[in-house]
Amino acid sequence: IEDINILAVIDHHKGKHPKGPSIDYRPVGACASIVWDYLKKIKFDFTADDGKLATALLTGIATDTNFLMADNTDPLDFKAYEDLVKNADKQKLKSIMNYPLPTYLFELRQKAFLEENQLLIESTIVAGIGIIKPTKRDALPIIADELLRMNGISTSIVFAIIDDFIDISVRSNNITLDVGNFLQDVFC
């Protein structure tokens, strides 16, 4: 990362950011809403690309805010969603949001739900799914999201060994936990 010349950082997660000429941190539900705000200010034409950018940003808002139902959803998220939905490709959005799940996800989910692969500490659950291939990395956040929905759970941590590293996905609806700082404190 030292070789990268960072021009700007746009983020909706509080935490430590690399130094750059411009840092825009806003505590909104989705980073895509901040990007939409920039594009609206320069009067970007969302109809010019057959709805591709509108669809992409709308997908980001929908996933980051749990379809505008997350606790951290901000009025900016609502405004961006309302504006983008007019120009989004509804069929493409539907196919993105209802993508087919790979078979390995179900196998890894079973591992995560085995009692011997879990540790429960108060309202935090930690689950390990073993050694997996890099191509299966996308299972981590999906399983973390599912574990977070368990009754009494406010933070879920799912990890796997990928190549020579431990890869982790953390989800939390505990407003007192700054996930970015938590990960920095524990792993850096």
mmCIF file with all atom_site columns, C-alpha atoms in Angstrom:
data_model
loop_
_atom_site.group_PDB
_atom_site.id
_atom_site.type_symbol
_atom_site.label_atom_id
_atom_site.label_alt_id
_atom_site.label_comp_id
_atom_site.label_asym_id
_atom_site.label_entity_id
_atom_site.label_seq_id
_atom_site.pdbx_PDB_ins_code
_atom_site.Cartn_x
_atom_site.Cartn_y
_atom_site.Cartn_z
_atom_site.occupancy
_atom_site.B_iso_or_equiv
_atom_site.pdbx_formal_charge
_atom_site.auth_seq_id
_atom_site.auth_comp_id
_atom_site.auth_asym_id
_atom_site.auth_atom_id
_atom_site.pdbx_PDB_model_num
ATOM 1   C CA . ILE A 1 1   ? 0.000   0.000   0.000   1.00 0.00 ? 1   ILE A CA 1
ATOM 2   C CA . GLU A 1 2   ? 2.961   2.340   0.494   1.00 0.00 ? 2   GLU A CA 1
ATOM 3   C CA . ASP A 1 3   ? 3.383   2.550   -3.314  1.00 0.00 ? 3   ASP A CA 1
ATOM 4   C CA . ILE A 1 4   ? -0.154  3.796   -3.886  1.00 0.00 ? 4   ILE A CA 1
ATOM 5   C CA . ASN A 1 5   ? -0.695  7.532   -4.290  1.00 0.00 ? 5   ASN A CA 1
ATOM 6   C CA . ILE A 1 6   ? -4.024  8.117   -2.532  1.00 0.00 ? 6   ILE A CA 1
ATOM 7   C CA . LEU A 1 7   ? -5.880  11.113  -3.893  1.00 0.00 ? 7   LEU A CA 1
ATOM 8   C CA . ALA A 1 8   ? -8.989  10.858  -1.726  1.00 0.00 ? 8   ALA A CA 1
ATOM 9   C CA . VAL A 1 9   ? -10.705 8.630   0.803   1.00 0.00 ? 9   VAL A CA 1
ATOM 10  C CA . ILE A 1 10  ? -14.490 8.397   0.815   1.00 0.00 ? 10  ILE A CA 1
ATOM 11  C CA . ASP A 1 11  ? -15.901 6.211   3.574   1.00 0.00 ? 11  ASP A CA 1
ATOM 12  C CA . HIS A 1 12  ? -18.929 5.673   5.745   1.00 0.00 ? 12  HIS A CA 1
ATOM 13  C CA . HIS A 1 13  ? -17.037 3.578   8.313   1.00 0.00 ? 13  HIS A CA 1
ATOM 14  C CA . LYS A 1 14  ? -15.417 5.448   11.151  1.00 0.00 ? 14  LYS A CA 1
ATOM 15  C CA . GLY A 1 15  ? -11.857 4.417   11.735  1.00 0.00 ? 15  GLY A CA 1
ATOM 16  C CA . LYS A 1 16  ? -8.285  5.041   10.813  1.00 0.00 ? 16  LYS A CA 1
ATOM 17  C CA . HIS A 1 17  ? -7.844  6.151   7.216   1.00 0.00 ? 17  HIS A CA 1
ATOM 18  C CA . PRO A 1 18  ? -4.636  6.540   5.248   1.00 0.00 ? 18  PRO A CA 1
ATOM 19  C CA . LYS A 1 19  ? -3.434  10.086  4.926   1.00 0.00 ? 19  LYS A CA 1
ATOM 20  C CA . GLY A 1 20  ? -4.484  11.746  1.728   1.00 0.00 ? 20  GLY A CA 1
ATOM 21  C CA . PRO A 1 21  ? -5.202  15.165  0.372   1.00 0.00 ? 21  PRO A CA 1
ATOM 22  C CA . SER A 1 22  ? -8.944  14.700  0.889   1.00 0.00 ? 22  SER A CA 1
ATOM 23  C CA . ILE A 1 23  ? -10.842 12.551  3.400   1.00 0.00 ? 23  ILE A CA 1
ATOM 24  C CA . ASP A 1 24  ? -14.623 12.533  3.331   1.00 0.00 ? 24  ASP A CA 1
ATOM 25  C CA . TYR A 1 25  ? -16.006 10.497  6.198   1.00 0.00 ? 25  TYR A CA 1
ATOM 26  C CA . ARG A 1 26  ? -19.751 10.690  6.720   1.00 0.00 ? 26  ARG A CA 1
ATOM 27  C CA . PRO A 1 27  ? -21.657 8.490   9.174   1.00 0.00 ? 27  PRO A CA 1
ATOM 28  C CA . VAL A 1 28  ? -24.279 7.390   6.646   1.00 0.00 ? 28  VAL A CA 1
ATOM 29  C CA . GLY A 1 29  ? -25.542 3.911   5.868   1.00 0.00 ? 29  GLY A CA 1
ATOM 30  C CA . ALA A 1 30  ? -23.796 3.481   2.518   1.00 0.00 ? 30  ALA A CA 1
ATOM 31  C CA . CYS A 1 31  ? -20.653 4.817   0.901   1.00 0.00 ? 31  CYS A CA 1
ATOM 32  C CA . ALA A 1 32  ? -22.569 4.697   -2.387  1.00 0.00 ? 32  ALA A CA 1
ATOM 33  C CA . SER A 1 33  ? -24.808 7.473   -1.038  1.00 0.00 ? 33  SER A CA 1
ATOM 34  C CA . ILE A 1 34  ? -21.766 9.728   -0.604  1.00 0.00 ? 34  ILE A CA 1
ATOM 35  C CA . VAL A 1 35  ? -20.633 8.931   -4.162  1.00 0.00 ? 35  VAL A CA 1
ATOM 36  C CA . TRP A 1 36  ? -24.166 9.726   -5.406  1.00 0.00 ? 36  TRP A CA 1
ATOM 37  C CA . ASP A 1 37  ? -23.988 13.062  -3.575  1.00 0.00 ? 37  ASP A CA 1
ATOM 38  C CA . TYR A 1 38  ? -20.757 13.981  -5.381  1.00 0.00 ? 38  TYR A CA 1
ATOM 39  C CA . LEU A 1 39  ? -22.228 12.975  -8.740  1.00 0.00 ? 39  LEU A CA 1
ATOM 40  C CA . LYS A 1 40  ? -25.407 14.997  -8.142  1.00 0.00 ? 40  LYS A CA 1
ATOM 41  C CA . LYS A 1 41  ? -23.331 18.074  -7.307  1.00 0.00 ? 41  LYS A CA 1
ATOM 42  C CA . ILE A 1 42  ? -21.587 17.867  -10.681 1.00 0.00 ? 42  ILE A CA 1
ATOM 43  C CA . LYS A 1 43  ? -24.958 17.200  -12.377 1.00 0.00 ? 43  LYS A CA 1
ATOM 44  C CA . PHE A 1 44  ? -24.008 13.715  -13.632 1.00 0.00 ? 44  PHE A CA 1
ATOM 45  C CA . ASP A 1 45  ? -26.559 12.334  -16.103 1.00 0.00 ? 45  ASP A CA 1
ATOM 46  C CA . PHE A 1 46  ? -27.628 8.952   -14.722 1.00 0.00 ? 46  PHE A CA 1
ATOM 47  C CA . THR A 1 47  ? -29.586 8.223   -17.920 1.00 0.00 ? 47  THR A CA 1
ATOM 48  C CA . ALA A 1 48  ? -26.467 8.362   -20.106 1.00 0.00 ? 48  ALA A CA 1
ATOM 49  C CA . ASP A 1 49  ? -25.275 4.802   -19.424 1.00 0.00 ? 49  ASP A CA 1
ATOM 50  C CA . ASP A 1 50  ? -28.544 2.803   -19.604 1.00 0.00 ? 50  ASP A CA 1
ATOM 51  C CA . GLY A 1 51  ? -28.821 2.842   -15.813 1.00 0.00 ? 51  GLY A CA 1
ATOM 52  C CA . LYS A 1 52  ? -25.596 0.939   -15.140 1.00 0.00 ? 52  LYS A CA 1
ATOM 53  C CA . LEU A 1 53  ? -24.148 3.384   -12.610 1.00 0.00 ? 53  LEU A CA 1
ATOM 54  C CA . ALA A 1 54  ? -27.536 4.009   -10.998 1.00 0.00 ? 54  ALA A CA 1
ATOM 55  C CA . THR A 1 55  ? -28.009 0.242   -10.655 1.00 0.00 ? 55  THR A CA 1
ATOM 56  C CA . ALA A 1 56  ? -24.539 -0.218  -9.154  1.00 0.00 ? 56  ALA A CA 1
ATOM 57  C CA . LEU A 1 57  ? -24.963 2.587   -6.620  1.00 0.00 ? 57  LEU A CA 1
ATOM 58  C CA . LEU A 1 58  ? -28.486 1.433   -5.756  1.00 0.00 ? 58  LEU A CA 1
ATOM 59  C CA . THR A 1 59  ? -27.137 -2.072  -5.112  1.00 0.00 ? 59  THR A CA 1
ATOM 60  C CA . GLY A 1 60  ? -24.550 -0.620  -2.723  1.00 0.00 ? 60  GLY A CA 1
ATOM 61  C CA . ILE A 1 61  ? -27.170 1.363   -0.826  1.00 0.00 ? 61  ILE A CA 1
ATOM 62  C CA . ALA A 1 62  ? -29.559 -1.586  -0.630  1.00 0.00 ? 62  ALA A CA 1
ATOM 63  C CA . THR A 1 63  ? -26.928 -3.995  0.664   1.00 0.00 ? 63  THR A CA 1
ATOM 64  C CA . ASP A 1 64  ? -25.215 -1.592  3.089   1.00 0.00 ? 64  ASP A CA 1
ATOM 65  C CA . THR A 1 65  ? -28.487 -0.349  4.609   1.00 0.00 ? 65  THR A CA 1
ATOM 66  C CA . ASN A 1 66  ? -30.415 -3.620  4.488   1.00 0.00 ? 66  ASN A CA 1
ATOM 67  C CA . PHE A 1 67  ? -32.883 -1.994  2.109   1.00 0.00 ? 67  PHE A CA 1
ATOM 68  C CA . LEU A 1 68  ? -32.978 1.227   4.158   1.00 0.00 ? 68  LEU A CA 1
ATOM 69  C CA . MET A 1 69  ? -33.856 -0.625  7.381   1.00 0.00 ? 69  MET A CA 1
ATOM 70  C CA . ALA A 1 70  ? -30.451 -0.535  9.128   1.00 0.00 ? 70  ALA A CA 1
ATOM 71  C CA . ASP A 1 71  ? -30.058 1.614   12.230  1.00 0.00 ? 71  ASP A CA 1
ATOM 72  C CA . ASN A 1 72  ? -27.381 3.729   10.575  1.00 0.00 ? 72  ASN A CA 1
ATOM 73  C CA . THR A 1 73  ? -29.529 4.623   7.554   1.00 0.00 ? 73  THR A CA 1
ATOM 74  C CA . ASP A 1 74  ? -29.327 8.374   7.029   1.00 0.00 ? 74  ASP A CA 1
ATOM 75  C CA . PRO A 1 75  ? -31.595 10.821  5.171   1.00 0.00 ? 75  PRO A CA 1
ATOM 76  C CA . LEU A 1 76  ? -28.866 10.996  2.500   1.00 0.00 ? 76  LEU A CA 1
ATOM 77  C CA . ASP A 1 77  ? -29.333 7.254   1.887   1.00 0.00 ? 77  ASP A CA 1
ATOM 78  C CA . PHE A 1 78  ? -33.084 7.759   1.380   1.00 0.00 ? 78  PHE A CA 1
ATOM 79  C CA . LYS A 1 79  ? -32.560 10.678  -1.012  1.00 0.00 ? 79  LYS A CA 1
ATOM 80  C CA . ALA A 1 80  ? -29.955 8.781   -3.033  1.00 0.00 ? 80  ALA A CA 1
ATOM 81  C CA . TYR A 1 81  ? -32.103 5.635   -3.184  1.00 0.00 ? 81  TYR A CA 1
ATOM 82  C CA . GLU A 1 82  ? -35.164 7.613   -4.281  1.00 0.00 ? 82  GLU A CA 1
ATOM 83  C CA . ASP A 1 83  ? -33.217 9.364   -7.032  1.00 0.00 ? 83  ASP A CA 1
ATOM 84  C CA . LEU A 1 84  ? -31.322 6.295   -8.274  1.00 0.00 ? 84  LEU A CA 1
ATOM 85  C CA . VAL A 1 85  ? -34.311 3.959   -8.437  1.00 0.00 ? 85  VAL A CA 1
ATOM 86  C CA . LYS A 1 86  ? -35.769 6.145   -11.230 1.00 0.00 ? 86  LYS A CA 1
ATOM 87  C CA . ASN A 1 87  ? -32.845 5.325   -13.543 1.00 0.00 ? 87  ASN A CA 1
ATOM 88  C CA . ALA A 1 88  ? -31.795 1.867   -12.388 1.00 0.00 ? 88  ALA A CA 1
ATOM 89  C CA . ASP A 1 89  ? -32.168 -1.190  -14.590 1.00 0.00 ? 89  ASP A CA 1
ATOM 90  C CA . LYS A 1 90  ? -34.801 -3.047  -12.539 1.00 0.00 ? 90  LYS A CA 1
ATOM 91  C CA . GLN A 1 91  ? -34.167 -6.415  -14.211 1.00 0.00 ? 91  GLN A CA 1
ATOM 92  C CA . LYS A 1 92  ? -30.419 -6.146  -13.616 1.00 0.00 ? 92  LYS A CA 1
ATOM 93  C CA . LEU A 1 93  ? -31.028 -5.050  -10.014 1.00 0.00 ? 93  LEU A CA 1
ATOM 94  C CA . LYS A 1 94  ? -33.335 -8.015  -9.457  1.00 0.00 ? 94  LYS A CA 1
ATOM 95  C CA . SER A 1 95  ? -30.764 -10.450 -10.855 1.00 0.00 ? 95  SER A CA 1
ATOM 96  C CA . ILE A 1 96  ? -28.009 -8.914  -8.698  1.00 0.00 ? 96  ILE A CA 1
ATOM 97  C CA . MET A 1 97  ? -30.054 -9.016  -5.489  1.00 0.00 ? 97  MET A CA 1
ATOM 98  C CA . ASN A 1 98  ? -31.334 -12.552 -6.151  1.00 0.00 ? 98  ASN A CA 1
ATOM 99  C CA . TYR A 1 99  ? -28.085 -14.062 -7.372  1.00 0.00 ? 99  TYR A CA 1
ATOM 100 C CA . PRO A 1 100 ? -27.776 -17.868 -7.215  1.00 0.00 ? 100 PRO A CA 1
ATOM 101 C CA . LEU A 1 101 ? -25.876 -19.133 -4.180  1.00 0.00 ? 101 LEU A CA 1
ATOM 102 C CA . PRO A 1 102 ? -22.960 -21.493 -4.788  1.00 0.00 ? 102 PRO A CA 1
ATOM 103 C CA . THR A 1 103 ? -23.109 -24.992 -3.321  1.00 0.00 ? 103 THR A CA 1
ATOM 104 C CA . TYR A 1 104 ? -19.957 -24.415 -1.250  1.00 0.00 ? 104 TYR A CA 1
ATOM 105 C CA . LEU A 1 105 ? -21.763 -21.699 0.715   1.00 0.00 ? 105 LEU A CA 1
ATOM 106 C CA . PHE A 1 106 ? -24.146 -24.275 2.153   1.00 0.00 ? 106 PHE A CA 1
ATOM 107 C CA . GLU A 1 107 ? -21.249 -26.576 3.058   1.00 0.00 ? 107 GLU A CA 1
ATOM 108 C CA . LEU A 1 108 ? -19.323 -23.774 4.781   1.00 0.00 ? 108 LEU A CA 1
ATOM 109 C CA . ARG A 1 109 ? -22.475 -22.557 6.522   1.00 0.00 ? 109 ARG A CA 1
ATOM 110 C CA . GLN A 1 110 ? -22.874 -26.025 8.045   1.00 0.00 ? 110 GLN A CA 1
ATOM 111 C CA . LYS A 1 111 ? -19.315 -25.818 9.410   1.00 0.00 ? 111 LYS A CA 1
ATOM 112 C CA . ALA A 1 112 ? -19.985 -22.404 10.936  1.00 0.00 ? 112 ALA A CA 1
ATOM 113 C CA . PHE A 1 113 ? -23.110 -23.642 12.666  1.00 0.00 ? 113 PHE A CA 1
ATOM 114 C CA . LEU A 1 114 ? -21.417 -26.662 14.277  1.00 0.00 ? 114 LEU A CA 1
ATOM 115 C CA . GLU A 1 115 ? -21.135 -26.090 18.008  1.00 0.00 ? 115 GLU A CA 1
ATOM 116 C CA . GLU A 1 116 ? -17.477 -27.162 18.078  1.00 0.00 ? 116 GLU A CA 1
ATOM 117 C CA . ASN A 1 117 ? -16.643 -24.427 15.534  1.00 0.00 ? 117 ASN A CA 1
ATOM 118 C CA . GLN A 1 118 ? -18.304 -21.643 17.513  1.00 0.00 ? 118 GLN A CA 1
ATOM 119 C CA . LEU A 1 119 ? -17.509 -19.566 20.554  1.00 0.00 ? 119 LEU A CA 1
ATOM 120 C CA . LEU A 1 120 ? -20.283 -17.560 22.172  1.00 0.00 ? 120 LEU A CA 1
ATOM 121 C CA . ILE A 1 121 ? -19.315 -14.752 24.558  1.00 0.00 ? 121 ILE A CA 1
ATOM 122 C CA . GLU A 1 122 ? -22.335 -12.824 25.790  1.00 0.00 ? 122 GLU A CA 1
ATOM 123 C CA . SER A 1 123 ? -23.881 -11.389 22.596  1.00 0.00 ? 123 SER A CA 1
ATOM 124 C CA . THR A 1 124 ? -20.843 -12.036 20.371  1.00 0.00 ? 124 THR A CA 1
ATOM 125 C CA . ILE A 1 125 ? -20.477 -15.175 18.300  1.00 0.00 ? 125 ILE A CA 1
ATOM 126 C CA . VAL A 1 126 ? -17.208 -16.262 16.698  1.00 0.00 ? 126 VAL A CA 1
ATOM 127 C CA . ALA A 1 127 ? -17.263 -19.036 14.097  1.00 0.00 ? 127 ALA A CA 1
ATOM 128 C CA . GLY A 1 128 ? -14.448 -20.689 12.175  1.00 0.00 ? 128 GLY A CA 1
ATOM 129 C CA . ILE A 1 129 ? -14.994 -22.441 8.868   1.00 0.00 ? 129 ILE A CA 1
ATOM 130 C CA . GLY A 1 130 ? -11.524 -23.934 8.452   1.00 0.00 ? 130 GLY A CA 1
ATOM 131 C CA . ILE A 1 131 ? -9.167  -23.738 5.498   1.00 0.00 ? 131 ILE A CA 1
ATOM 132 C CA . ILE A 1 132 ? -10.831 -22.530 2.323   1.00 0.00 ? 132 ILE A CA 1
ATOM 133 C CA . LYS A 1 133 ? -9.783  -21.531 -1.193  1.00 0.00 ? 133 LYS A CA 1
ATOM 134 C CA . PRO A 1 134 ? -9.574  -17.824 -2.088  1.00 0.00 ? 134 PRO A CA 1
ATOM 135 C CA . THR A 1 135 ? -12.438 -18.356 -4.543  1.00 0.00 ? 135 THR A CA 1
ATOM 136 C CA . LYS A 1 136 ? -14.736 -19.152 -1.597  1.00 0.00 ? 136 LYS A CA 1
ATOM 137 C CA . ARG A 1 137 ? -13.866 -16.011 0.399   1.00 0.00 ? 137 ARG A CA 1
ATOM 138 C CA . ASP A 1 138 ? -17.269 -14.469 -0.379  1.00 0.00 ? 138 ASP A CA 1
ATOM 139 C CA . ALA A 1 139 ? -18.908 -16.952 2.012   1.00 0.00 ? 139 ALA A CA 1
ATOM 140 C CA . LEU A 1 140 ? -17.468 -15.160 5.055   1.00 0.00 ? 140 LEU A CA 1
ATOM 141 C CA . PRO A 1 141 ? -19.625 -12.004 4.988   1.00 0.00 ? 141 PRO A CA 1
ATOM 142 C CA . ILE A 1 142 ? -22.734 -13.966 4.006   1.00 0.00 ? 142 ILE A CA 1
ATOM 143 C CA . ILE A 1 143 ? -22.347 -16.300 6.987   1.00 0.00 ? 143 ILE A CA 1
ATOM 144 C CA . ALA A 1 144 ? -21.479 -13.379 9.286   1.00 0.00 ? 144 ALA A CA 1
ATOM 145 C CA . ASP A 1 145 ? -24.699 -11.636 8.219   1.00 0.00 ? 145 ASP A CA 1
ATOM 146 C CA . GLU A 1 146 ? -26.708 -14.787 8.943   1.00 0.00 ? 146 GLU A CA 1
ATOM 147 C CA . LEU A 1 147 ? -25.145 -15.316 12.372  1.00 0.00 ? 147 LEU A CA 1
ATOM 148 C CA . LEU A 1 148 ? -25.911 -11.710 13.261  1.00 0.00 ? 148 LEU A CA 1
ATOM 149 C CA . ARG A 1 149 ? -29.591 -12.453 12.745  1.00 0.00 ? 149 ARG A CA 1
ATOM 150 C CA . MET A 1 150 ? -29.570 -15.097 15.498  1.00 0.00 ? 150 MET A CA 1
ATOM 151 C CA . ASN A 1 151 ? -31.586 -14.226 18.569  1.00 0.00 ? 151 ASN A CA 1
ATOM 152 C CA . GLY A 1 152 ? -29.448 -12.466 21.185  1.00 0.00 ? 152 GLY A CA 1
ATOM 153 C CA . ILE A 1 153 ? -26.460 -11.856 18.898  1.00 0.00 ? 153 ILE A CA 1
ATOM 154 C CA . SER A 1 154 ? -25.228 -8.296  18.356  1.00 0.00 ? 154 SER A CA 1
ATOM 155 C CA . THR A 1 155 ? -21.783 -9.043  16.877  1.00 0.00 ? 155 THR A CA 1
ATOM 156 C CA . SER A 1 156 ? -20.685 -11.905 14.631  1.00 0.00 ? 156 SER A CA 1
ATOM 157 C CA . ILE A 1 157 ? -17.157 -12.783 13.609  1.00 0.00 ? 157 ILE A CA 1
ATOM 158 C CA . VAL A 1 158 ? -16.512 -15.430 10.963  1.00 0.00 ? 158 VAL A CA 1
ATOM 159 C CA . PHE A 1 159 ? -13.013 -16.454 9.983   1.00 0.00 ? 159 PHE A CA 1
ATOM 160 C CA . ALA A 1 160 ? -11.204 -18.873 7.710   1.00 0.00 ? 160 ALA A CA 1
ATOM 161 C CA . ILE A 1 161 ? -7.639  -19.632 6.739   1.00 0.00 ? 161 ILE A CA 1
ATOM 162 C CA . ILE A 1 162 ? -7.040  -18.604 3.139   1.00 0.00 ? 162 ILE A CA 1
ATOM 163 C CA . ASP A 1 163 ? -3.594  -19.280 1.736   1.00 0.00 ? 163 ASP A CA 1
ATOM 164 C CA . ASP A 1 164 ? -1.239  -18.172 4.535   1.00 0.00 ? 164 ASP A CA 1
ATOM 165 C CA . PHE A 1 165 ? -3.627  -15.675 6.132   1.00 0.00 ? 165 PHE A CA 1
ATOM 166 C CA . ILE A 1 166 ? -6.612  -15.568 8.413   1.00 0.00 ? 166 ILE A CA 1
ATOM 167 C CA . ASP A 1 167 ? -9.462  -13.767 6.680   1.00 0.00 ? 167 ASP A CA 1
ATOM 168 C CA . ILE A 1 168 ? -12.207 -12.322 8.873   1.00 0.00 ? 168 ILE A CA 1
ATOM 169 C CA . SER A 1 169 ? -15.655 -10.851 8.369   1.00 0.00 ? 169 SER A CA 1
ATOM 170 C CA . VAL A 1 170 ? -17.223 -8.899  11.227  1.00 0.00 ? 170 VAL A CA 1
ATOM 171 C CA . ARG A 1 171 ? -20.809 -7.711  11.424  1.00 0.00 ? 171 ARG A CA 1
ATOM 172 C CA . SER A 1 172 ? -22.334 -5.796  14.298  1.00 0.00 ? 172 SER A CA 1
ATOM 173 C CA . ASN A 1 173 ? -25.509 -3.967  15.130  1.00 0.00 ? 173 ASN A CA 1
ATOM 174 C CA . ASN A 1 174 ? -24.021 -2.846  18.445  1.00 0.00 ? 174 ASN A CA 1
ATOM 175 C CA . ILE A 1 175 ? -23.864 0.936   18.067  1.00 0.00 ? 175 ILE A CA 1
ATOM 176 C CA . THR A 1 176 ? -21.162 1.168   20.752  1.00 0.00 ? 176 THR A CA 1
ATOM 177 C CA . LEU A 1 177 ? -18.751 -1.022  18.754  1.00 0.00 ? 177 LEU A CA 1
ATOM 178 C CA . ASP A 1 178 ? -16.637 0.649   16.099  1.00 0.00 ? 178 ASP A CA 1
ATOM 179 C CA . VAL A 1 179 ? -15.853 -2.360  13.905  1.00 0.00 ? 179 VAL A CA 1
ATOM 180 C CA . GLY A 1 180 ? -12.973 -0.618  12.117  1.00 0.00 ? 180 GLY A CA 1
ATOM 181 C CA . ASN A 1 181 ? -11.213 0.306   15.363  1.00 0.00 ? 181 ASN A CA 1
ATOM 182 C CA . PHE A 1 182 ? -11.985 -3.134  16.806  1.00 0.00 ? 182 PHE A CA 1
ATOM 183 C CA . LEU A 1 183 ? -10.247 -4.844  13.880  1.00 0.00 ? 183 LEU A CA 1
ATOM 184 C CA . GLN A 1 184 ? -7.292  -2.418  14.083  1.00 0.00 ? 184 GLN A CA 1
ATOM 185 C CA . ASP A 1 185 ? -6.916  -3.015  17.832  1.00 0.00 ? 185 ASP A CA 1
ATOM 186 C CA . VAL A 1 186 ? -7.150  -6.795  17.624  1.00 0.00 ? 186 VAL A CA 1
ATOM 187 C CA . PHE A 1 187 ? -5.222  -7.547  14.446  1.00 0.00 ? 187 PHE A CA 1
ATOM 188 C CA . CYS A 1 188 ? -2.749  -4.725  13.813  1.00 0.00 ? 188 CYS A CA 1
#
